[in-house]
């Protein structure tokens, strides 16, 4: 009978003793007891409940928003649209391309158009459904191919190509000449939701000293404050962002979610306001993993040694950038994977579309690239008659070798040891590749 | 509004509610028993799991009128004599908890399992908590914690 | 405690004007006849659809406390009687059900989750009339009948396979009430099996599901009767009649079952949607029919 693994006590002392040991998290028992207070668990006297009306269409000019029926719903205390924003109706983590509430046009089906605060969640829900939107549809840009089409409408003033990055190393033509085999494939990855178990949520109130306080499920309270204060026309010292226990983030709570909306409603109603995204709100309105289109050409010599990588990576960041340019750039930086490649040409293209926005998510662009470069390695192995393990061992980065962007590996480079462990495991368990 | 006397964790709670309100909303917003979580509000994620007459159910789609004359057990009712239940202890000490949002639901599903099957196999544990979605842990540490709580061998 | 019977809602919430908890079938039918609402028991479809606002109902009629509606019983040799509001988990937890009704038990174990099955009822699964309803193919091969009330007086019965009329639609009138199911005792020379394909093991909706039942001729060992039912390949759960035909009267060899599976694939006409393309669904039909036939045969020969 296997013994339960040792649970380490806090009695250890040496500086490295913690490494490799299992340490109970300081806040875990409260979570097990159900006494941890997430934002949704909090209430305040006089608190109002908020809901957001989303645009529902990907691309349109706003001709009018009729809130009169919504205002008549019993219990409704505020119905706000873009004109009610006291400060700058712009925010964004990297560039300020997002509107707190849509003004001139709608750029995605998840654009917030109006806010409601009411005495009950049901009243707020009734009210958002009674807001009438008069939208004039525009041609939507719904794919990477659409975004690259020169006749496509520009979603933002600067056009649909937000950024291009390049990685260059060696001489691509020489790499092609040195190759005994070249594989060329186009890969696609899809949009994906983080699906944190707790949806986005904020509780905003004016504290007795006149500081707007927003308790929120966020990954970065200070970055939030930097975006909240200008939108609400408050000086930075009049906004306090409190990071509540967070029920999962995985990157999606990097961006502003419910914070400005809850703060704005609290400012306008002079009441505490709690805004909790429904699961549907969360699914449509928050950032996702970037869908990518990746065109890869990879060469190798007959002995398995890589000769070049030639790739174009197109990332669909949706209607707003969030951290898109950095995620997609990172896919380019990692396009050669953990392998030593002498000749490299990699371009990345960050594209706006009218799709849901993508941003940070676990792996930050590296996963999409891995899908492509590892599939290329498998294809090369197959074409050359080398085992998928061996072709990786031939090419892994080792201490002293550099990545395509010039980062020289040191002793922390563990890819060769990792692949060797896989090889050992497969041999000791008599595992074989189906195709090699 | 109707008046309800609800038997929860051995206590009687008096509250007014519409009969079609969910038990979860009544627990969380009216009775301030916020340990049961709202993850999806449509019976898919298991974060709101409570026991109704000893059986695990989804309190987000259970109407409060269906709780009349029945016993509800929530995460708040699990500790005995001020001491956490062994499932709560093992989940804490064996890395079964990260963000913690799915945790109360997992613990309630596991508690229901151990009530009817005190020494479940790993497969039986996984079957019993299949209705509880966790996005952080990958489940392995949760399963190990539940095996430890049941005193069964860990892989 | 006296259960209240009718509950007028002064300020409509979710469009509801009333909430009813009838204490007798007659009272329930009276409420329904006056067009006052949607009957529900577990609520695992009705309440969710209402909240999503994909439907509107004037009122909700909670039938769970109707006398006998959640009772079920079985005796060896007598078949299985199931009240419409019986939660799946009650059936799943009973060896007297799982040991004799293999396909039904297999279909129940994959519905939603343990928590959901403590709420969701077998009658609700049928009334919801999803083409992918997990219990439907197994009930069809089990030759289950449903008993329900109609427009007129009295009750009617039909086979489960005749109950569905389209996606989300059944022959049950809007003011009708599904009361119970009867499943005949399986013959000792028969065996059945249910399988489905889903990306996840739990909390998922079938891409394709299949149930098969084989009854063997006692003296010759040949197939006396074959019933194959498919889910999620048509507007309603359907039978694969041509596949059944090739089996009858023959020795159930692996080749013949593979041939029947191929015919089932050809005779179904699924759509493409988010869960799978038509051609993928057809490929799944072939695999699932072959596997369920093989398993059903093994059980019939036991």
Tab-separated table of C-alpha atoms in Angstrom, chain C residues 40-42 63-66 68-71 82-88 90 119-124 178-181:
chain	number	residue	atom	x	y	z
C	40	UNK	CA	-41.762	21.289	-14.576
C	41	UNK	CA	-40.260	18.882	-12.065
C	42	UNK	CA	-36.449	18.899	-11.798
C	63	UNK	CA	-45.606	19.009	-10.412
C	64	UNK	CA	-43.100	17.427	-8.074
C	65	UNK	CA	-45.525	17.109	-5.170
C	66	UNK	CA	-48.291	15.413	-7.158
C	68	UNK	CA	-47.288	9.170	-7.051
C	69	UNK	CA	-45.580	11.240	-9.745
C	70	UNK	CA	-42.108	10.548	-8.337
C	71	UNK	CA	-42.715	6.902	-7.352
C	82	UNK	CA	-41.475	4.866	-13.331
C	83	UNK	CA	-43.380	7.979	-12.272
C	84	UNK	CA	-42.554	10.844	-14.627
C	85	UNK	CA	-40.936	12.982	-11.913
C	86	UNK	CA	-38.584	10.259	-10.700
C	87	UNK	CA	-35.045	11.671	-10.497
C	88	UNK	CA	-32.523	9.722	-12.582
C	90	UNK	CA	-32.994	7.141	-7.813
C	119	UNK	CA	-32.849	16.734	-9.654
C	120	UNK	CA	-33.429	15.939	-13.336
C	121	UNK	CA	-36.322	13.562	-13.963
C	122	UNK	CA	-36.857	10.913	-16.610
C	123	UNK	CA	-40.173	12.451	-17.674
C	124	UNK	CA	-38.571	15.860	-18.009
C	178	UNK	CA	-46.664	13.143	-18.785
C	179	UNK	CA	-47.535	10.797	-15.931
C	180	UNK	CA	-45.420	7.651	-16.100
C	181	UNK	CA	-43.332	5.198	-18.073
